[in-house]
Coordinates of C-alpha atoms and ligand atoms in Angstrom, one line a residue:
M20 CA -83.8 -21.6 32.2
K21 CA -85.8 -20.6 35.1
T22 CA -84.2 -19.1 38.5
T23 CA -85.3 -20.5 42.0
P24 CA -86.0 -17.0 43.8
K25 CA -83.2 -16.5 46.8
A26 CA -85.8 -16.4 49.4
S27 CA -86.6 -20.1 48.7
L28 CA -83.4 -21.2 48.6
Y29 CA -83.0 -20.0 52.2
R30 CA -85.5 -21.7 53.3
Q31 CA -84.0 -24.9 52.2
L32 CA -81.3 -24.6 54.9
P33 CA -81.8 -26.3 58.0
S34 CA -81.5 -24.9 61.4
V35 CA -78.3 -24.9 63.7
D36 CA -80.5 -27.6 65.7
Q37 CA -81.5 -29.3 62.8
L38 CA -78.2 -30.0 61.8
L39 CA -76.5 -31.0 65.2
H40 CA -79.6 -33.0 65.6
S41 CA -79.1 -35.4 62.8
P42 CA -77.5 -38.8 63.7
E43 CA -74.7 -38.3 61.5
F44 CA -73.1 -35.7 64.3
A45 CA -73.4 -38.0 67.4
P46 CA -69.9 -38.9 67.1
L47 CA -68.6 -35.2 66.3
L48 CA -70.5 -34.1 69.2
E49 CA -68.9 -36.9 71.0
Q50 CA -65.4 -36.1 70.1
L51 CA -65.1 -32.4 70.3
G52 CA -68.0 -31.3 72.3
P53 CA -71.6 -29.6 71.9
A54 CA -70.0 -26.0 72.0
A55 CA -67.4 -26.2 69.0
V56 CA -69.5 -28.3 66.9
K57 CA -72.5 -25.6 67.1
D58 CA -70.1 -22.6 66.3
T59 CA -69.0 -24.5 63.3
A60 CA -72.2 -25.1 61.9
R61 CA -73.4 -21.9 62.7
A62 CA -70.6 -20.3 60.8
V63 CA -71.0 -23.3 57.8
L64 CA -75.3 -22.0 57.6
A65 CA -73.8 -18.1 57.6
D66 CA -71.2 -18.9 54.7
L67 CA -73.7 -20.4 52.5
R68 CA -76.2 -17.8 53.3
V69 CA -74.0 -15.1 51.6
Q70 CA -73.0 -17.5 48.6
I71 CA -76.9 -17.8 48.2
A72 CA -77.0 -13.7 48.5
T73 CA -74.2 -12.8 46.2
G74 CA -75.6 -15.3 43.6
K75 CA -72.9 -18.1 44.0
L76 CA -75.1 -20.8 45.4
R77 CA -77.7 -21.9 42.9
A78 CA -80.7 -24.1 43.4
K79 CA -78.8 -27.1 42.0
A80 CA -75.8 -27.0 43.8
L81 CA -77.2 -26.3 46.8
T82 CA -79.3 -29.7 46.2
A83 CA -76.2 -31.4 45.9
L84 CA -74.6 -29.6 48.9
L85 CA -77.3 -30.7 51.3
P86 CA -76.8 -33.8 52.1
T87 CA -72.8 -33.3 52.4
L88 CA -73.4 -30.8 54.9
G89 CA -72.7 -33.0 58.2
D90 CA -69.4 -33.5 56.5
V91 CA -68.6 -30.0 55.8
V92 CA -69.1 -29.1 59.2
S93 CA -67.2 -32.1 60.6
K94 CA -64.2 -31.2 58.3
R95 CA -64.6 -27.6 59.3
A96 CA -65.1 -28.1 63.2
Q97 CA -62.0 -30.9 62.8
S98 CA -59.8 -28.6 61.3
A99 CA -60.3 -25.6 63.7
L100 CA -58.7 -28.3 66.7
S101 CA -55.7 -29.5 64.4
Y102 CA -52.3 -27.9 63.4
S103 CA -52.6 -24.2 61.2
L104 CA -48.7 -24.0 60.7
V105 CA -48.1 -27.5 58.4
P106 CA -45.1 -28.7 56.7
V107 CA -45.3 -28.0 52.5
I108 CA -43.0 -28.6 49.4
N109 CA -41.4 -25.6 48.6
A110 CA -41.1 -26.3 44.9
T111 CA -40.7 -23.0 44.1
G112 CA -37.3 -22.8 43.7
V113 CA -37.1 -19.5 45.9
I114 CA -34.2 -20.8 48.4
L115 CA -35.4 -18.8 51.3
H116 CA -38.6 -18.0 50.9
T117 CA -39.7 -15.7 53.5
N118 CA -43.2 -17.3 53.2
L119 CA -42.4 -20.3 53.2
G120 CA -40.4 -20.2 56.9
R121 CA -36.9 -19.4 55.1
A122 CA -34.4 -22.0 55.9
P123 CA -35.0 -25.7 56.8
L124 CA -33.1 -27.3 59.9
S125 CA -31.3 -29.8 59.7
A126 CA -32.4 -33.4 61.4
E127 CA -28.9 -33.1 63.3
A128 CA -30.3 -29.4 64.6
L129 CA -33.6 -30.9 65.5
Q130 CA -32.2 -34.0 67.1
H131 CA -30.3 -31.2 69.4
I132 CA -33.2 -29.0 70.0
R133 CA -34.8 -32.5 71.1
E134 CA -32.5 -33.4 73.7
T135 CA -31.7 -30.2 75.1
S136 CA -35.3 -28.8 75.0
G137 CA -37.4 -31.9 75.9
S138 CA -35.6 -31.7 79.4
Y139 CA -33.8 -29.2 81.5
S140 CA -30.5 -28.0 80.2
N141 CA -27.5 -25.9 81.2
L142 CA -28.6 -22.6 78.9
E143 CA -27.5 -20.1 82.3
F144 CA -25.9 -22.8 84.0
E145 CA -22.0 -23.5 84.6
I146 CA -21.8 -27.1 85.3
A147 CA -18.3 -27.2 86.8
A148 CA -18.8 -24.2 88.9
G149 CA -22.4 -25.2 89.9
E150 CA -23.1 -21.6 89.3
R151 CA -25.3 -19.4 87.2
G152 CA -23.9 -18.9 83.3
A153 CA -24.6 -16.4 80.6
R154 CA -26.7 -18.0 77.8
D155 CA -24.7 -16.5 75.2
I156 CA -21.9 -18.2 75.9
H157 CA -22.9 -21.3 73.8
V158 CA -22.7 -19.9 70.5
D159 CA -19.7 -16.6 71.2
R160 CA -17.5 -19.4 71.5
L161 CA -18.1 -21.0 67.9
F162 CA -18.5 -17.3 66.0
A163 CA -15.3 -16.5 68.0
R164 CA -13.7 -19.5 66.1
L165 CA -15.5 -18.7 63.1
L166 CA -15.0 -15.0 63.0
Q167 CA -11.6 -14.4 64.6
G168 CA -9.3 -14.7 61.7
A169 CA -11.1 -11.9 59.9
S170 CA -10.0 -9.6 62.6
P171 CA -6.9 -10.8 64.1
S172 CA -6.0 -7.3 66.4
T173 CA -9.2 -6.9 67.2
Q174 CA -11.4 -9.0 70.1
I175 CA -14.6 -10.0 68.4
S176 CA -17.5 -10.9 70.2
T177 CA -21.1 -12.0 69.2
I178 CA -24.8 -11.7 70.7
V179 CA -27.8 -13.0 69.3
V180 CA -31.3 -11.7 69.3
N181 CA -34.8 -12.4 67.8
N182 CA -33.6 -11.7 64.2
N183 CA -31.6 -9.1 62.5
A184 CA -34.5 -6.6 62.5
A185 CA -34.1 -6.7 66.4
A186 CA -30.0 -6.6 66.1
V187 CA -30.0 -3.6 64.0
L188 CA -32.7 -2.0 66.6
L189 CA -30.4 -3.1 69.9
A190 CA -27.3 -1.8 67.9
L191 CA -28.8 1.8 66.9
N192 CA -30.5 1.6 70.6
T193 CA -27.0 1.2 72.2
L194 CA -24.9 3.4 70.1
A195 CA -26.3 6.2 69.3
E196 CA -29.4 6.8 71.2
G197 CA -30.2 10.7 71.4
G198 CA -27.9 11.3 69.2
E199 CA -27.3 11.5 65.1
V200 CA -26.7 8.2 62.4
I201 CA -25.2 9.3 59.2
A202 CA -26.9 6.8 56.8
S203 CA -27.2 7.6 53.0
R204 CA -30.2 7.7 51.0
G205 CA -29.4 5.1 48.7
E206 CA -29.4 2.6 51.5
L207 CA -32.8 3.5 53.5
I208 CA -34.2 0.4 52.4
E209 CA -37.4 -1.6 53.1
I210 CA -37.1 -5.4 54.0
G211 CA -40.6 -7.3 53.2
G212 CA -42.7 -7.0 56.3
S213 CA -42.2 -3.4 57.2
F214 CA -38.8 -3.2 58.4
R215 CA -37.5 0.4 57.3
I216 CA -34.4 1.8 58.1
P217 CA -35.8 5.4 58.9
D218 CA -38.4 3.4 60.8
I219 CA -35.9 1.4 63.1
M220 CA -34.2 4.6 63.4
A221 CA -36.8 6.3 65.1
K222 CA -37.9 3.3 67.4
S223 CA -34.2 3.2 68.6
N224 CA -34.5 6.9 69.9
A225 CA -31.9 8.3 67.3
T226 CA -31.6 10.8 64.7
L227 CA -31.3 10.1 61.4
H228 CA -28.9 12.0 59.1
E229 CA -29.1 11.0 55.9
V230 CA -26.9 12.3 53.4
G231 CA -25.6 11.7 49.7
T232 CA -28.7 11.0 46.6
T233 CA -30.6 8.5 45.7
N234 CA -28.2 7.4 43.3
R235 CA -25.1 9.2 44.3
T236 CA -23.1 8.9 47.8
R237 CA -19.4 10.0 48.3
V238 CA -17.1 9.0 51.5
S239 CA -17.1 13.6 51.6
D240 CA -21.0 13.2 51.9
Y241 CA -20.5 11.5 55.4
K242 CA -17.2 13.6 56.3
K243 CA -19.1 16.8 55.6
A244 CA -22.0 15.5 58.0
I245 CA -20.1 14.6 60.8
N246 CA -20.7 16.7 63.9
E247 CA -20.5 16.7 67.9
K248 CA -23.9 14.7 67.9
T249 CA -22.6 12.0 65.7
R250 CA -22.4 8.6 67.3
L251 CA -22.3 6.2 64.3
L252 CA -21.7 5.4 60.9
L253 CA -24.4 3.0 59.6
R254 CA -24.1 1.1 55.8
V255 CA -26.8 -0.8 55.1
H256 CA -26.6 -4.0 52.4
R257 CA -29.2 -3.1 49.3
S258 CA -30.4 -6.7 49.6
N259 CA -33.3 -6.7 48.0
F260 CA -32.9 -4.3 44.7
E261 CA -29.9 -3.2 42.5
M262 CA -29.5 0.0 41.2
A263 CA -27.9 0.3 37.6
G264 CA -26.4 3.5 35.7
F265 CA -25.2 6.5 37.0
T266 CA -24.7 5.3 40.6
E267 CA -21.8 6.0 43.4
Q268 CA -21.6 4.1 46.9
P269 CA -18.5 5.1 48.9
R270 CA -16.2 1.6 49.1
L271 CA -16.4 0.0 52.3
E272 CA -12.4 0.4 53.1
E273 CA -13.4 4.7 52.7
L274 CA -15.9 4.3 55.5
V275 CA -13.6 2.0 57.5
A276 CA -11.1 4.9 57.0
L277 CA -13.4 7.7 57.7
S278 CA -14.7 6.1 61.0
R279 CA -10.8 5.5 62.0
E280 CA -10.1 8.8 61.5
S281 CA -13.0 10.5 63.1
G282 CA -13.6 7.8 66.2
I283 CA -17.3 7.3 64.9
P284 CA -17.8 3.8 65.1
L285 CA -19.2 2.0 61.9
L286 CA -22.2 -0.4 62.0
E287 CA -23.2 -2.5 58.7
D288 CA -26.6 -4.0 58.6
L289 CA -25.2 -6.8 56.0
G290 CA -28.6 -8.8 56.3
S291 CA -27.6 -12.2 55.4
G292 CA -25.0 -13.7 57.5
R293 CA -22.9 -15.3 54.7
L294 CA -20.1 -17.8 56.4
C295 CA -19.0 -19.6 53.6
D296 CA -18.0 -19.3 49.6
L297 CA -21.5 -19.6 47.9
P298 CA -22.5 -20.4 44.4
G299 CA -23.8 -17.3 42.4
L300 CA -22.9 -15.1 45.4
E301 CA -19.4 -14.7 44.5
D302 CA -19.7 -10.5 44.7
D303 CA -21.7 -10.5 47.9
P304 CA -19.9 -9.2 51.0
G305 CA -19.9 -12.1 53.4
V306 CA -19.6 -12.0 57.5
T307 CA -15.8 -12.0 57.7
D308 CA -15.2 -9.7 54.6
S309 CA -16.7 -7.1 56.7
L310 CA -15.4 -7.8 59.6
R311 CA -11.7 -7.8 57.8
A312 CA -12.5 -4.6 55.9
G313 CA -12.7 -3.1 59.8
V314 CA -16.1 -2.9 60.2
D315 CA -16.9 -2.4 63.9
I316 CA -20.0 -4.2 64.3
V317 CA -21.9 -6.3 62.0
A318 CA -25.5 -7.2 61.8
Y319 CA -27.1 -10.5 60.2
S320 CA -30.1 -12.8 60.2
G321 CA -29.7 -16.4 61.0
D322 CA -32.1 -17.9 58.5
K323 CA -30.8 -16.2 55.2
L324 CA -27.5 -17.4 53.9
L325 CA -26.3 -18.6 57.7
G326 CA -28.9 -21.2 57.1
G327 CA -29.7 -21.6 60.8
P328 CA -32.7 -20.7 62.6
Q329 CA -34.3 -17.6 63.0
A330 CA -31.8 -14.9 64.7
G331 CA -29.9 -12.1 64.2
M332 CA -26.7 -11.8 65.1
L333 CA -24.4 -8.6 66.1
S334 CA -20.5 -9.9 65.7
G335 CA -17.6 -7.2 66.1
R336 CA -15.7 -5.3 68.9
S337 CA -16.1 -7.0 71.8
D338 CA -15.8 -3.7 73.8
L339 CA -19.2 -2.6 71.6
I340 CA -21.0 -5.6 72.0
A341 CA -20.3 -5.5 76.3
R342 CA -22.4 -2.4 76.1
M343 CA -25.4 -3.8 74.0
R344 CA -25.2 -7.0 76.2
S345 CA -26.1 -4.8 79.0
N346 CA -28.6 -2.5 77.6
P347 CA -32.3 -3.9 78.9
L348 CA -33.1 -4.4 75.0
F349 CA -31.2 -7.2 75.1
R350 CA -32.9 -8.7 77.8
A351 CA -36.3 -8.1 75.6
L352 CA -34.7 -9.1 72.5
R353 CA -33.3 -12.5 73.6
V354 CA -33.9 -16.0 72.3
D355 CA -34.3 -19.2 73.6
K356 CA -33.1 -22.6 74.1
L357 CA -34.6 -24.2 70.8
T358 CA -32.9 -21.1 68.6
Y359 CA -29.4 -21.6 71.0
A360 CA -29.8 -25.4 70.1
A361 CA -30.2 -25.1 66.5
L362 CA -27.8 -22.4 65.8
E363 CA -25.2 -24.5 67.4
T364 CA -25.6 -27.2 65.7
T365 CA -25.3 -25.1 62.3
L366 CA -22.2 -23.3 63.5
L367 CA -20.2 -26.6 64.4
A368 CA -21.3 -27.8 60.7
Y369 CA -19.3 -25.0 59.2
L370 CA -16.4 -25.1 61.7
R371 CA -16.6 -28.9 60.2
R372 CA -16.7 -27.5 56.8
D373 CA -19.4 -29.9 56.4
F374 CA -21.1 -27.8 54.5
D375 CA -23.7 -30.8 53.0
A376 CA -25.2 -30.6 56.9
I377 CA -26.8 -27.4 56.3
P378 CA -29.9 -28.0 54.5
I379 CA -29.7 -24.8 52.1
L380 CA -26.2 -24.4 51.7
R381 CA -26.9 -28.2 50.0
M382 CA -29.7 -27.1 48.0
M383 CA -27.4 -23.8 46.4
R384 CA -24.8 -26.5 45.4
F385 CA -26.6 -29.0 43.2
S386 CA -25.6 -28.6 40.0
R387 CA -28.3 -28.4 37.0
A388 CA -27.3 -32.0 36.0
E389 CA -28.1 -33.3 39.4
I390 CA -31.5 -31.7 39.7
R391 CA -31.8 -32.4 36.0
K392 CA -31.4 -36.2 37.2
R393 CA -34.1 -36.1 40.1
A394 CA -36.7 -34.7 37.8
E395 CA -36.1 -37.3 35.2
A396 CA -36.8 -39.9 38.2
V397 CA -40.1 -38.0 39.3
R398 CA -41.2 -38.4 35.6
I399 CA -40.9 -41.0 35.3
A400 CA -42.0 -42.5 38.8
C401 CA -45.2 -40.8 37.5
Q402 CA -46.4 -41.4 34.0
P403 CA -50.4 -40.9 34.5
A404 CA -51.6 -40.8 30.8
T405 CA -53.5 -37.0 31.4
L406 CA -50.9 -34.9 32.6
R407 CA -47.9 -33.7 30.4
I408 CA -44.7 -33.2 32.4
E409 CA -41.5 -31.8 30.1
L410 CA -38.1 -31.0 31.6
R411 CA -36.7 -27.5 30.5
D412 CA -33.5 -25.6 31.8
G413 CA -34.6 -22.4 34.0
E414 CA -33.1 -20.8 37.2
S415 CA -34.0 -20.9 40.7
A416 CA -33.7 -18.0 42.9
I417 CA -32.2 -17.6 46.3
G418 CA -34.3 -15.1 48.0
G419 CA -35.0 -13.8 51.4
G420 CA -33.2 -10.4 50.2
A421 CA -30.0 -11.9 49.3
G422 CA -28.3 -11.3 45.8
P423 CA -31.4 -10.3 44.2
S424 CA -30.3 -11.0 40.9
A425 CA -28.5 -13.7 41.9
A426 CA -29.9 -17.3 40.3
L427 CA -28.7 -20.8 40.1
P428 CA -29.0 -22.6 37.0
T429 CA -31.7 -25.7 37.3
C430 CA -33.9 -27.9 35.6
L431 CA -37.5 -27.5 35.8
L432 CA -40.8 -30.0 35.9
V433 CA -43.4 -27.9 33.4
L434 CA -46.9 -29.2 34.0
S435 CA -49.7 -29.4 31.9
L436 CA -53.2 -31.0 32.4
P437 CA -55.2 -30.4 29.3
G438 CA -58.5 -28.6 29.9
V439 CA -57.2 -27.5 33.1
T440 CA -55.4 -23.9 34.1
A441 CA -52.2 -23.7 35.5
S442 CA -53.9 -21.5 38.5
E443 CA -56.2 -24.6 39.2
V444 CA -53.1 -27.0 38.9
A445 CA -51.5 -25.2 41.2
A446 CA -54.4 -25.0 43.3
R447 CA -54.9 -28.7 43.2
L448 CA -51.7 -29.0 44.2
R449 CA -51.7 -26.7 47.2
A450 CA -55.2 -28.4 48.4
L451 CA -52.8 -31.8 48.6
T452 CA -51.5 -33.1 52.2
P453 CA -48.7 -31.8 52.3
P454 CA -49.5 -28.9 50.1
V455 CA -47.0 -28.3 47.0
I456 CA -46.1 -25.0 46.4
A457 CA -45.1 -24.4 42.6
R458 CA -44.0 -22.1 40.5
V459 CA -46.8 -20.5 37.8
E460 CA -45.3 -18.7 34.8
Q461 CA -47.3 -17.7 31.6
D462 CA -49.6 -20.5 32.5
R463 CA -47.6 -23.0 33.1
V464 CA -47.2 -24.9 36.1
L465 CA -43.1 -25.3 37.3
L466 CA -41.7 -27.4 39.7
D467 CA -38.0 -26.9 40.9
L468 CA -36.5 -29.7 42.7
R469 CA -33.6 -27.6 44.1
T470 CA -35.6 -26.6 46.8
V471 CA -37.7 -29.9 47.4
L472 CA -35.3 -32.0 49.9
P473 CA -34.6 -34.9 48.0
E474 CA -36.4 -37.5 50.7
Q475 CA -39.6 -35.1 49.7
D476 CA -39.0 -36.5 45.3
A477 CA -41.2 -40.1 46.2
T478 CA -43.9 -37.9 47.6
L479 CA -44.4 -35.3 44.9
A480 CA -44.2 -38.0 42.7
R481 CA -47.3 -39.2 44.1
A482 CA -48.6 -35.6 44.2
L483 CA -48.4 -35.3 40.7
F484 CA -50.6 -38.8 40.5
Q485 CA -53.1 -37.8 42.4
I486 CA -53.5 -34.0 40.8
A487 CA -53.6 -36.2 37.3
E488 CA -56.4 -38.5 38.5
A489 CA -58.5 -36.0 39.4
G490 CA -58.8 -35.5 35.9
S491 CA -60.5 -32.2 34.5
S492 CA -63.1 -32.0 36.0
Q493 CA -62.8 -31.6 39.8
P494 CA -61.8 -28.3 40.8
A495 CA -59.6 -28.4 43.8
H496 CA -62.1 -26.0 46.1
S497 CA -65.6 -27.0 45.6
P498 CA -68.2 -23.9 46.5
A499 CA -68.7 -26.0 49.7
K500 CA -65.3 -26.2 50.9
D501 CA -64.2 -24.5 54.1
Q502 CA -62.0 -21.3 53.9
A503 CA -61.8 -21.4 57.6
Ligands
PLP15 C1 -33.2 -9.3 55.8 C2 -32.5 -7.8 56.2 C3 -33.1 -7.2 57.4 C4 -34.0 -8.3 58.4 O1 -33.8 -9.3 58.6 P1 -34.7 -10.5 59.5 O2 -34.2 -11.3 60.4 O3 -36.0 -10.4 59.1 O4 -34.9 -9.6 60.7 C5 -32.4 -6.1 57.7 N1 -31.5 -5.7 57.3 C6 -31.4 -6.2 56.0 C7 -30.2 -5.3 54.7 C8 -31.9 -6.9 55.4 O5 -31.5 -8.2 53.8

């Protein structure tokens, strides 16, 4: 086989000006303006030169590509001016998928956001009195009703910040700045996205006083470590890993007793904000369990098991919460009206005990039989000759650092397209609009309908049809497809 020298391939590429003066560019120039189109044309040509240089683009492919260059530039220029954040169909079966936005919001929450954010609102305004108000009263009253029963003898208050990492930072800074915080070596965790307890501690200006060992810590270790500089006892939920074997951790009640005896408050970073019973998480501590046990302050996420918007809550003793509210960091970490609106809707659903109104709770409560029925319907709706679809029992994951080993029984759609690898099938699914994100295991593509919103089932069936029709020849990403 004769190979064309690279120099001759480079010569076949048009110049930016040649490209821009070709007639097919006239409408694009009109629509997007010459600067945007010129930049894109330059970037596309630069990419092609790289592909030639690295031997990825040969003579034959280049010849096929040249007539479509106008199209390539046009698509890339359009995409630069369109949304980067787009909806996807989560068919991974991981309910709180941090990369896919954790908890989807309910239609009701979106409606409340639209109504209160598309116009002015009483975010910080007391309507009856005609005076300035506080933004946290909208949800504090709801948290009080949801949590007060857990701790009847203590007044419980709640404040909301940007996320749970911010909540932990605010609590440590308010309660322990300049002093020491005692924490177990077995709980100095890292949560995805570089949230590390020792780092947060350092940024809060508190000193970490580590006790115990990686696998075993007793309450006596905490007790021995208490000194005149101790400001806080810290307990961290090991959300994203489990330890087995020769391990020991003090019971929460023992830490509470030590906290009472020493007069040093106990902060628990719970991670997930579970507010009701959930399948698969029978042993996972909920917010009320912690408050009932006597923890002074609990920190938890709004978009993990609580199923609301991204947010971080601090709930507990109102005298300590009042101190956090007056910390200037609270102002820096506060949330906006969109978050309050979504959170208020979510909490009202809990008060009504209408758990199906919260999308992730609804997903978690689907039985395997219900999911199998939907999977069967998708399979029947989509019977292209080339695509093979089997149903198989499997497990969904809760994810988001909630119950690392908790799994929910599900029914999976197992796809195979003869002559096409599983990763290529998955890539084709991702190339659709909306992109479908699947699980790939042992060279099989698996779809778990637990995390697909039921109203997306028809879209998913159509998606399967599309990838099957593409047959076994066309790859999802041709070399010319831009990766901007
Ligand atoms: C998830 C988690 C965090 C971080 O919460 P974000 O809301 O993501 O900031 C902190 N601590 C624990 C134990 C967690 O599980």
